[in-house]
Short mmCIF file of C-alpha atoms in Angstrom, two decimals:
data_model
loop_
_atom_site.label_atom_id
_atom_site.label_comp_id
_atom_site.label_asym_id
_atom_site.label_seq_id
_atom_site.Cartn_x
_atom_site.Cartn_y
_atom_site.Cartn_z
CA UNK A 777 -4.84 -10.38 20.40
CA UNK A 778 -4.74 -6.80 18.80
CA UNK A 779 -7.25 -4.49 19.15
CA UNK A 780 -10.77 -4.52 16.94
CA UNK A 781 -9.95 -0.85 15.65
CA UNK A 782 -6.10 -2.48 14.12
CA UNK A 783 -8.09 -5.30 12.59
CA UNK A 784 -10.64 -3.22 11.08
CA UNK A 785 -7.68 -1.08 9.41
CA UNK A 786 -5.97 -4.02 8.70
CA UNK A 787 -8.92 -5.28 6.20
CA UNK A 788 -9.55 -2.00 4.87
CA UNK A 789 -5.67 -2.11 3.58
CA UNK A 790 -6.48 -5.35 2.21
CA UNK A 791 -9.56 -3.99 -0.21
CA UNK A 792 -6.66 -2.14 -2.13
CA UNK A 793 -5.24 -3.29 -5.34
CA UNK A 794 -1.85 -5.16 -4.98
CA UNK A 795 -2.04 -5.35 -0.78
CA UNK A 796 -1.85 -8.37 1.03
CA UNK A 797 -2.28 -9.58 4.29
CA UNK A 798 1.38 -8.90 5.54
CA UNK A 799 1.91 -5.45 3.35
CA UNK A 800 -2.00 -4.78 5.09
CA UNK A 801 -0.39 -5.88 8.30
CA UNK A 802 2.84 -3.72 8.26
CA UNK A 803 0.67 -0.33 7.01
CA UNK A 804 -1.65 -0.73 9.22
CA UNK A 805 0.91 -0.75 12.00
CA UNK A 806 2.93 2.20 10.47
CA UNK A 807 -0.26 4.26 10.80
CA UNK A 808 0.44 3.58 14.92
CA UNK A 809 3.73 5.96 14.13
CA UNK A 810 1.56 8.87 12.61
CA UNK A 811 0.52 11.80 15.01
CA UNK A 812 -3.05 12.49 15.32
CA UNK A 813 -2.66 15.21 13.06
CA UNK A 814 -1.55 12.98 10.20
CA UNK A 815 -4.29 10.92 10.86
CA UNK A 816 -7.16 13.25 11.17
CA UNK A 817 -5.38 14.11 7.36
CA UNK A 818 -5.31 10.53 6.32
CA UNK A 819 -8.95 10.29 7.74
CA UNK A 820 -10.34 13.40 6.58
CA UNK A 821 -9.45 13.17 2.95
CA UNK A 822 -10.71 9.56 2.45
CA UNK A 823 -14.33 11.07 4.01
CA UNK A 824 -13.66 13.99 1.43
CA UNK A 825 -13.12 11.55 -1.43
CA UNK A 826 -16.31 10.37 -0.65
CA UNK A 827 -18.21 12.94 -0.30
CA UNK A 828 -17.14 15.23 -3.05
CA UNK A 829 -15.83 13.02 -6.04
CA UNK A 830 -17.91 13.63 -9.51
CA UNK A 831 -17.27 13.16 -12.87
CA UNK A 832 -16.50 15.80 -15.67
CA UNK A 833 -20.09 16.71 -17.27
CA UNK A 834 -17.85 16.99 -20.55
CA UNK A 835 -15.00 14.89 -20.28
CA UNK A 836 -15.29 12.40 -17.92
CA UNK A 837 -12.41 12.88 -16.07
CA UNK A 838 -12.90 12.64 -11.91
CA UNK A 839 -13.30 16.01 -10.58
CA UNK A 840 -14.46 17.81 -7.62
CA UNK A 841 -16.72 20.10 -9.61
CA UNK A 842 -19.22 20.32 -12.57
CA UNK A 843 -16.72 20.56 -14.66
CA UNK A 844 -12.79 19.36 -14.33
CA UNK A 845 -9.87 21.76 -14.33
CA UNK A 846 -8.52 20.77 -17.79
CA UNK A 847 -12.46 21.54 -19.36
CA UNK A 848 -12.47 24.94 -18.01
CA UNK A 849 -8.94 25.60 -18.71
CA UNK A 850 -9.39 28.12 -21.50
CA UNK A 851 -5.72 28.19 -22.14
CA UNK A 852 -5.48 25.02 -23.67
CA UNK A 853 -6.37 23.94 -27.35
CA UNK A 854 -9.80 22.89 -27.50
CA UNK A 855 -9.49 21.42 -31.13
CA UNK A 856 -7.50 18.23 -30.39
CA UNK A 857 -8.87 15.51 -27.91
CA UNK A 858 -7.10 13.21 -26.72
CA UNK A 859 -9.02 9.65 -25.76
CA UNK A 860 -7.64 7.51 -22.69
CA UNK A 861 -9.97 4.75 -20.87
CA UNK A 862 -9.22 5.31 -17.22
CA UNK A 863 -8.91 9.14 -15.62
CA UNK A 864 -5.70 8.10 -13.90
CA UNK A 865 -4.25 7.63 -17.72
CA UNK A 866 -4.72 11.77 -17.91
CA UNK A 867 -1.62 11.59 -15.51
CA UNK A 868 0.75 10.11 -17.74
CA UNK A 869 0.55 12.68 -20.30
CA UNK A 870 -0.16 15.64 -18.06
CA UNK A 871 3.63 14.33 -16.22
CA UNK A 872 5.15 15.08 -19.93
CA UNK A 873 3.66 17.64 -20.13
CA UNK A 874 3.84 18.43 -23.64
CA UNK A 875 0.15 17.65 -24.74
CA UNK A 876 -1.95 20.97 -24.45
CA UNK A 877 -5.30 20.01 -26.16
CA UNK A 878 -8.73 18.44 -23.82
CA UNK A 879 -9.01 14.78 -22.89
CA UNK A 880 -11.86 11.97 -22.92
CA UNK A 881 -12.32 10.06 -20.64
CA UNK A 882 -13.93 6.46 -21.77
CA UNK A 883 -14.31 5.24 -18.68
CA UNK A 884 -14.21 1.49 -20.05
CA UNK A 885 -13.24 0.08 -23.08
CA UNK A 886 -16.01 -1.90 -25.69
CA UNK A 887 -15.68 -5.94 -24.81
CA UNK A 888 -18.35 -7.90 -26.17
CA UNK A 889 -16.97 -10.78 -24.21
CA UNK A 890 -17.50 -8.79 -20.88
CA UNK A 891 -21.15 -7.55 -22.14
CA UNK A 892 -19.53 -4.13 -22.16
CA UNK A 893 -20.89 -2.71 -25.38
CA UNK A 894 -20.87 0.95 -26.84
CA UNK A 895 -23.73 2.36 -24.26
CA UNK A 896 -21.73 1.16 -21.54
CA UNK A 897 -18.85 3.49 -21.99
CA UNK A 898 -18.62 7.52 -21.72
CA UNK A 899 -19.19 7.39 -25.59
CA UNK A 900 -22.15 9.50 -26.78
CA UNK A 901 -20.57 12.78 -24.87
CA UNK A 902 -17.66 12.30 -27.02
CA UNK A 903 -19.70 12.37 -30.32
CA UNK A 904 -21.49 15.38 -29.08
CA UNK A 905 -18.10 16.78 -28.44
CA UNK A 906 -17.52 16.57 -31.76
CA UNK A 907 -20.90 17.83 -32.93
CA UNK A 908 -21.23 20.74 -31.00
CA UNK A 909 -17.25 21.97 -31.19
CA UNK A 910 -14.95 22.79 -33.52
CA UNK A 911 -12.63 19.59 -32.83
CA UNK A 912 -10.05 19.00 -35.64
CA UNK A 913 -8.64 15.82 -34.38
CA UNK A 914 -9.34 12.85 -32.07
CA UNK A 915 -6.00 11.09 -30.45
CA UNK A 916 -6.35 7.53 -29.36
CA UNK A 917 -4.41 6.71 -26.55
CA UNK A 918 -6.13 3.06 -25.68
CA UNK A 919 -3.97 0.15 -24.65
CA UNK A 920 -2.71 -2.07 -27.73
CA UNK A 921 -5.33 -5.11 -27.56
CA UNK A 922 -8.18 -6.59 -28.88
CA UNK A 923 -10.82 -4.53 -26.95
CA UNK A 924 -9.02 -1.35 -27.88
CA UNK A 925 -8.49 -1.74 -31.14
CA UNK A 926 -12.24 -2.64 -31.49
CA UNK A 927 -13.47 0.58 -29.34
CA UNK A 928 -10.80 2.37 -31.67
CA UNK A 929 -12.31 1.00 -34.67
CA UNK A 930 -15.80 1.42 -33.65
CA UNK A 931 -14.98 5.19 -32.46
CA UNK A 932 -13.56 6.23 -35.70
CA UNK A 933 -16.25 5.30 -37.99
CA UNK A 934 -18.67 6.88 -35.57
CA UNK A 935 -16.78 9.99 -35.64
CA UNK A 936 -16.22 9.83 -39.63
CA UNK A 937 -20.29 9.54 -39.43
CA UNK A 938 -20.60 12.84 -37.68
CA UNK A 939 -17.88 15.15 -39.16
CA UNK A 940 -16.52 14.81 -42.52
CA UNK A 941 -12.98 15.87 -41.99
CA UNK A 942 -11.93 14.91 -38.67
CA UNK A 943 -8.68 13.59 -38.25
CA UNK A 944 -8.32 10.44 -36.53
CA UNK A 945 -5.33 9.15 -34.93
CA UNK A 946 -3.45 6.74 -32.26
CA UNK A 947 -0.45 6.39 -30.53
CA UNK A 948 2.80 5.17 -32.52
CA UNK A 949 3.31 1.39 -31.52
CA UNK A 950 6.75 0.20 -31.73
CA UNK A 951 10.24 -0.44 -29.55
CA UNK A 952 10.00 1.54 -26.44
CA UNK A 953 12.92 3.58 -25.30
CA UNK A 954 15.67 1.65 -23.27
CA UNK A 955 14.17 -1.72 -23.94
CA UNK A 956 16.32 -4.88 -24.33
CA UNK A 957 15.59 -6.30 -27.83
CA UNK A 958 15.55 -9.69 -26.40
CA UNK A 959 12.34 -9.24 -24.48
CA UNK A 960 10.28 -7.52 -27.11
CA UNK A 961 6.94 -9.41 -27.76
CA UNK A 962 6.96 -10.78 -31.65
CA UNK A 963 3.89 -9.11 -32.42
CA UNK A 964 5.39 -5.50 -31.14
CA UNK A 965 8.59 -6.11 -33.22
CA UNK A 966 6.29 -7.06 -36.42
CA UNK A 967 4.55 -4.01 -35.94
CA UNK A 968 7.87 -1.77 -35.41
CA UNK A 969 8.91 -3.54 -38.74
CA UNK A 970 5.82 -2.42 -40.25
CA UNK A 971 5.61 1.04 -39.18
CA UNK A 972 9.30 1.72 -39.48
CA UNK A 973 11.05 4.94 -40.19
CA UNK A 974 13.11 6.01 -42.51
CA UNK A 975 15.97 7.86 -42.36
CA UNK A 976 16.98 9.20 -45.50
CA UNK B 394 -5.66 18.55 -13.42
CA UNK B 395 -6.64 16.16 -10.50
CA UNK B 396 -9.39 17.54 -7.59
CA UNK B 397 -7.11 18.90 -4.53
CA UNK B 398 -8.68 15.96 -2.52
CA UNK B 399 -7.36 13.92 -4.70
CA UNK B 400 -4.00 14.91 -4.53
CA UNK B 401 -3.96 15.08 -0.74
CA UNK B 402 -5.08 11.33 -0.54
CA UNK B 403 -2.03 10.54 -2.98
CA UNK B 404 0.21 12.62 -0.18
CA UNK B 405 -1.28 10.39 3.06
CA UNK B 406 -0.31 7.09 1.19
CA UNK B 407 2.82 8.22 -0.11
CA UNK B 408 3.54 8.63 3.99
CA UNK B 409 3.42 4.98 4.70
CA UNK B 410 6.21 2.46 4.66
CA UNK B 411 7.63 1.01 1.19
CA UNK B 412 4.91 2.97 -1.16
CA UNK B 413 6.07 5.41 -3.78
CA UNK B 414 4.86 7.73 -5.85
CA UNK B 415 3.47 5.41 -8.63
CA UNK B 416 1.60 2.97 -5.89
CA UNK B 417 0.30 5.85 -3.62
CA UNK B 418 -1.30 7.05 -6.84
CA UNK B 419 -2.73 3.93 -8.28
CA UNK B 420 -4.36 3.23 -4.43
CA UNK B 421 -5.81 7.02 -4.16
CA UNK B 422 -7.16 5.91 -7.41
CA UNK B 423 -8.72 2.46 -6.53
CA UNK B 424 -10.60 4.33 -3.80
CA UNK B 425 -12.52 6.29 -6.30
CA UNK B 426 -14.03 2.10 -7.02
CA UNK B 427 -14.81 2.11 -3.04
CA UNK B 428 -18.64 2.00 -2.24
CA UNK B 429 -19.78 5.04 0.40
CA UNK B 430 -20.09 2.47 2.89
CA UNK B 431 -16.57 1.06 2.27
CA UNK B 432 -15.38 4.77 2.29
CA UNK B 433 -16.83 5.23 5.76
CA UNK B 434 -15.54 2.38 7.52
CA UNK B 435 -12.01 3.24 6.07
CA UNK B 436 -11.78 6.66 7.40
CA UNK B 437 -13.63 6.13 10.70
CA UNK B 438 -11.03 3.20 11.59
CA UNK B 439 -7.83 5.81 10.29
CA UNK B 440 -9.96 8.20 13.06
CA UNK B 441 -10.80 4.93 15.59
CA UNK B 442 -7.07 4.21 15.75
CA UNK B 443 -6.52 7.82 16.43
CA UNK B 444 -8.29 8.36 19.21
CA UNK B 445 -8.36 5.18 20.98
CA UNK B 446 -5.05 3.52 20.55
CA UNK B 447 -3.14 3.15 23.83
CA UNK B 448 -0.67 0.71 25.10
CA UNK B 449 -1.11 -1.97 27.77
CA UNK B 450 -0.12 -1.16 30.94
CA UNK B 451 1.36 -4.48 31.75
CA UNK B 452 3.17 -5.52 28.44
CA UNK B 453 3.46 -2.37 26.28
CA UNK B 454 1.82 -4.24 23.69
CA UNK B 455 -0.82 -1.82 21.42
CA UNK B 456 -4.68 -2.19 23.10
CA UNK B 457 -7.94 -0.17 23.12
CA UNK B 458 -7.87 -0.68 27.22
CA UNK B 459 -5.48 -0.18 29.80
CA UNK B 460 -4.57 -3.55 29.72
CA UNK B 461 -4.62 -5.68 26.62
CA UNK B 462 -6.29 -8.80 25.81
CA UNK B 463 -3.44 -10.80 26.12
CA UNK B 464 -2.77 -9.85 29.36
CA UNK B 465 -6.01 -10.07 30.90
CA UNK B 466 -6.58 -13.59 29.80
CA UNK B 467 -6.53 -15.85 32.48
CA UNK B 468 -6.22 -18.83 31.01
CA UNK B 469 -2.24 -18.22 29.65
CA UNK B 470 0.16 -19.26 31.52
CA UNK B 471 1.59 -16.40 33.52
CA UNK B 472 4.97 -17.84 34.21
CA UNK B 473 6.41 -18.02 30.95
CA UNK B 474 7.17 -14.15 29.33
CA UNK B 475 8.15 -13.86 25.69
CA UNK B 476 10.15 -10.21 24.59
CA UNK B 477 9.99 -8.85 21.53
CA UNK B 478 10.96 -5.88 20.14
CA UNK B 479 7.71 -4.61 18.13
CA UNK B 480 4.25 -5.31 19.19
CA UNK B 481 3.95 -6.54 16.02
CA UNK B 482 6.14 -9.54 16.32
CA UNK B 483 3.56 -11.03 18.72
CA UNK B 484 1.16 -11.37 15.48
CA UNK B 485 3.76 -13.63 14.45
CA UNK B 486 3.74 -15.64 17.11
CA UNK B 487 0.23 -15.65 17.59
CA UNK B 488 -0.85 -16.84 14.33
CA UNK B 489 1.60 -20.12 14.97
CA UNK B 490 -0.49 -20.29 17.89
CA UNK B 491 1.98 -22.56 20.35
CA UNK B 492 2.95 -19.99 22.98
CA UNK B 493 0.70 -20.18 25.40
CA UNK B 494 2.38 -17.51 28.01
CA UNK B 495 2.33 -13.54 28.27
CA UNK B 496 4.55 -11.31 26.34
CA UNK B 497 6.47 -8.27 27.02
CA UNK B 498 7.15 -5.48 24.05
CA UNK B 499 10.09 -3.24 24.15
CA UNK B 500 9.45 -1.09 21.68
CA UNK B 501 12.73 -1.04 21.05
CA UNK B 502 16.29 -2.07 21.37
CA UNK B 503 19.42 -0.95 23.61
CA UNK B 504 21.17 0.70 21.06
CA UNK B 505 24.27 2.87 21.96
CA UNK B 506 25.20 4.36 18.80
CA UNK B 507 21.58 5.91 18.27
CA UNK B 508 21.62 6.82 22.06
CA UNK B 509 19.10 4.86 22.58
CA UNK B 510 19.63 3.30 26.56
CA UNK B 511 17.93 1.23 28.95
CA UNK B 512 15.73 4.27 29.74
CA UNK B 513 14.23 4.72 26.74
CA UNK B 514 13.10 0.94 25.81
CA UNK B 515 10.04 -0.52 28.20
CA UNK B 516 12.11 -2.48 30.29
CA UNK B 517 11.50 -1.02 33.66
CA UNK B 518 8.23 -2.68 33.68
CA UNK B 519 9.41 -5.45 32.75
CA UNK B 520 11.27 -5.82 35.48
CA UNK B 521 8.91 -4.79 37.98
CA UNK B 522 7.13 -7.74 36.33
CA UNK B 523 9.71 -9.82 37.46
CA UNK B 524 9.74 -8.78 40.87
CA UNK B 525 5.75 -8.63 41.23
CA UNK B 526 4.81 -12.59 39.95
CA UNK B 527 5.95 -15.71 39.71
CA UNK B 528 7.95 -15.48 36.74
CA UNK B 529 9.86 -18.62 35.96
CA UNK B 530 11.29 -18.37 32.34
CA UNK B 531 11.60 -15.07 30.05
CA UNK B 532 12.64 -16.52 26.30
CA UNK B 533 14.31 -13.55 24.29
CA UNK B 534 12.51 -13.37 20.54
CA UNK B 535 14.90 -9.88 19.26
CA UNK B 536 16.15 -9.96 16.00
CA UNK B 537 20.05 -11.56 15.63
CA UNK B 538 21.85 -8.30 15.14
CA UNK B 539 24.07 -5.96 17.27
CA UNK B 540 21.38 -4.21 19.35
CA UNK B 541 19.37 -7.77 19.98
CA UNK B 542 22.30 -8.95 21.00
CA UNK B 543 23.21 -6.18 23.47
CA UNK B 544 19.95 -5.70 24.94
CA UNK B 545 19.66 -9.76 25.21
CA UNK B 546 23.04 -9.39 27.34
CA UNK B 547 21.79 -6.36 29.45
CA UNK B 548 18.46 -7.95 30.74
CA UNK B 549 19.70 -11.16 31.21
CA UNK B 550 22.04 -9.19 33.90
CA UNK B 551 19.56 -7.30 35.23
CA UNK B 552 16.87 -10.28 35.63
CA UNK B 553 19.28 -12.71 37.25
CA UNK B 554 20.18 -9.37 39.75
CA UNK B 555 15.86 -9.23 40.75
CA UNK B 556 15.44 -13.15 40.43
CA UNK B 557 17.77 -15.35 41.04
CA UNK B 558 16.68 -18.72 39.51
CA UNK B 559 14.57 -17.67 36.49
CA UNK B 560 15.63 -18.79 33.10
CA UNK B 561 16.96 -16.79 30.50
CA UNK B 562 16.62 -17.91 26.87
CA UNK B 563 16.49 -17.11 23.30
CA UNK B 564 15.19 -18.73 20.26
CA UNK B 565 17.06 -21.08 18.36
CA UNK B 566 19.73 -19.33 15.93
CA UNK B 567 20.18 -21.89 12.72
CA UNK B 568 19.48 -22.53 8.95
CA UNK B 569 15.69 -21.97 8.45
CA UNK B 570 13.45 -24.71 6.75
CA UNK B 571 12.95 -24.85 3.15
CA UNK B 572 16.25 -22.63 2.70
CA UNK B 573 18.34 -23.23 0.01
CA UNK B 574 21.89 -23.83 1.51
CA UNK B 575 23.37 -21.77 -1.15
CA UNK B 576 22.25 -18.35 0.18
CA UNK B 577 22.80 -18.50 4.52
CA UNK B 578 25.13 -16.00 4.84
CA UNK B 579 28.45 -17.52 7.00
CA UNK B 580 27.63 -16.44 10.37
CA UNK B 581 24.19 -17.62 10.41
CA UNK B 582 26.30 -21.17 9.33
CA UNK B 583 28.75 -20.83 11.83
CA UNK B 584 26.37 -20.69 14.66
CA UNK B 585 24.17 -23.62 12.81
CA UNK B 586 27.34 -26.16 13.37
CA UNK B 587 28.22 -24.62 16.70
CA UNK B 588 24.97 -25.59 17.92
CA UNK B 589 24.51 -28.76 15.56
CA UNK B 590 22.02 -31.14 17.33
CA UNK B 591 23.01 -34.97 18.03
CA UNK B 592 21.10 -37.31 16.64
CA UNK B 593 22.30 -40.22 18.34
#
């Protein structure tokens, strides 16, 4: 009823996270609104994504070179790194805007359920990170579960292994900002208990 | 701190309908999981649609041909025309699958206050369609607002001016199944008992 070229679209909409056949259905049909020019855009940079997308020989991160903007940004402090799992975490705290040391990227987190042990991760760059600079401290920013608290764990002795007097640290856990006290997990509220402040 | 590609991609996505900031980023980011192969096909269809997107001659619906495949198939029955406002409504119709006549698309509706007139909606071909075959029914499928309403009332004149016995209708107006009664707005309920259906 529609033309093969709309139905191809429409599946390739559908390959993305979160899209289903209507919301696939409805972009696909808004692209019939762009101009050509929008679409040789919308075309061309997929194509370029494709074609020119590498990872960070230090870091990790996705780049379009050998090495990614924040690496070779000379300005920033090279003696704190701060550890996400994906890339697209770098975005959060680049948004703030107040953190001005290097990243690493992990590119997975350690699962031994999943098979996903320490060799499977961007891991052993880190340690030579370590090695070969003069890095004074190592933030983790991995998610609050099992698998990162185990890739935390198994990070920090690894790094204690290598240099003596690294500091080691993770995000504060605890009540976010503007959240309803009702619908606070338990185990977040225990921990906030725990880690409390005090005031005097 | 992202590759320039990168951010472009983020810019086409944040172009289409209902997708922000936050979800044009997190799908420029699941294409970085795309194989090459799944890359290509995405950004040769964006280029496909481009360049060989037209609209039917006949119906106005969206077609790679001068007429679309709706039109050209013989075995629908040619005397019963369904309107619609989008060439996307026909999907809906076509996926219930019980319409077996020809459609017409508008791409658009009369609407006054947006100086949008008979002129600039696909209806002269409609017409002509009128006059040219053996039309014997056109059903009306536009939305139940203002503008439906109007251009509804406008055609209906004009078609009954080129044809003298064809039938005019429109699709049911009533309380949709599976609805809870609670939340149909009044009008929708007025009309529903206006044109309550006997069961005697």
């Amino acid at each position: 009823m529609f033309p093969n070229n709309l139905k191809k679209m429409i599946d390739c909409f559908k390959k993305l996270p979160g899209i289903g056949e209507k919301t696939a259905e409805r972009l696909a049909f808004s692209l019939l609104d762009f101009n050509k020019e929008q679409l040789t855009i919308f075309s061309e940079s997929i194509a370029d994504i494709r074609d020119n997308i590498c990872y960070c020989n230090v870091c990790g991160n996705i780049s379009d070179s050998e090495v990614c903007t924040i690496c070779s940004n000379s300005t920033r402090d090279d003696s704190v790194v701060l550890v996400v799992e994906k890339a697209k975490d770098i975005l959060l705290f680049e948004k703030i805007g107040v953190f001005k040391g290097k990243y690493h990227v992990l590119n997975g987190l350690i699962s031994p359920i999943d098979n996903i042990g320490p060799n499977d991760i961007n891991l052993n760059s880190l340690i030579q990170r370590v090695k070969e600079n003069n890095i004074k401290e190592v933030i983790f920013a991995l998610k609050p579960s099992i698998e990162g608290e185990t890739t935390l764990q198994y990070i920090k002795k690894l790094l204690h292994s290598v240099s003596g007097d690294i500091k080691v640290s993770k995000l504060a856990t605890g009540v976010p900002i503007g959240a309803d006290m009702e619908y606070i997990d338990s185990l977040t509220l225990e921990l906030a208990i725990d880690e409390r402040k005090s005031l005097n």
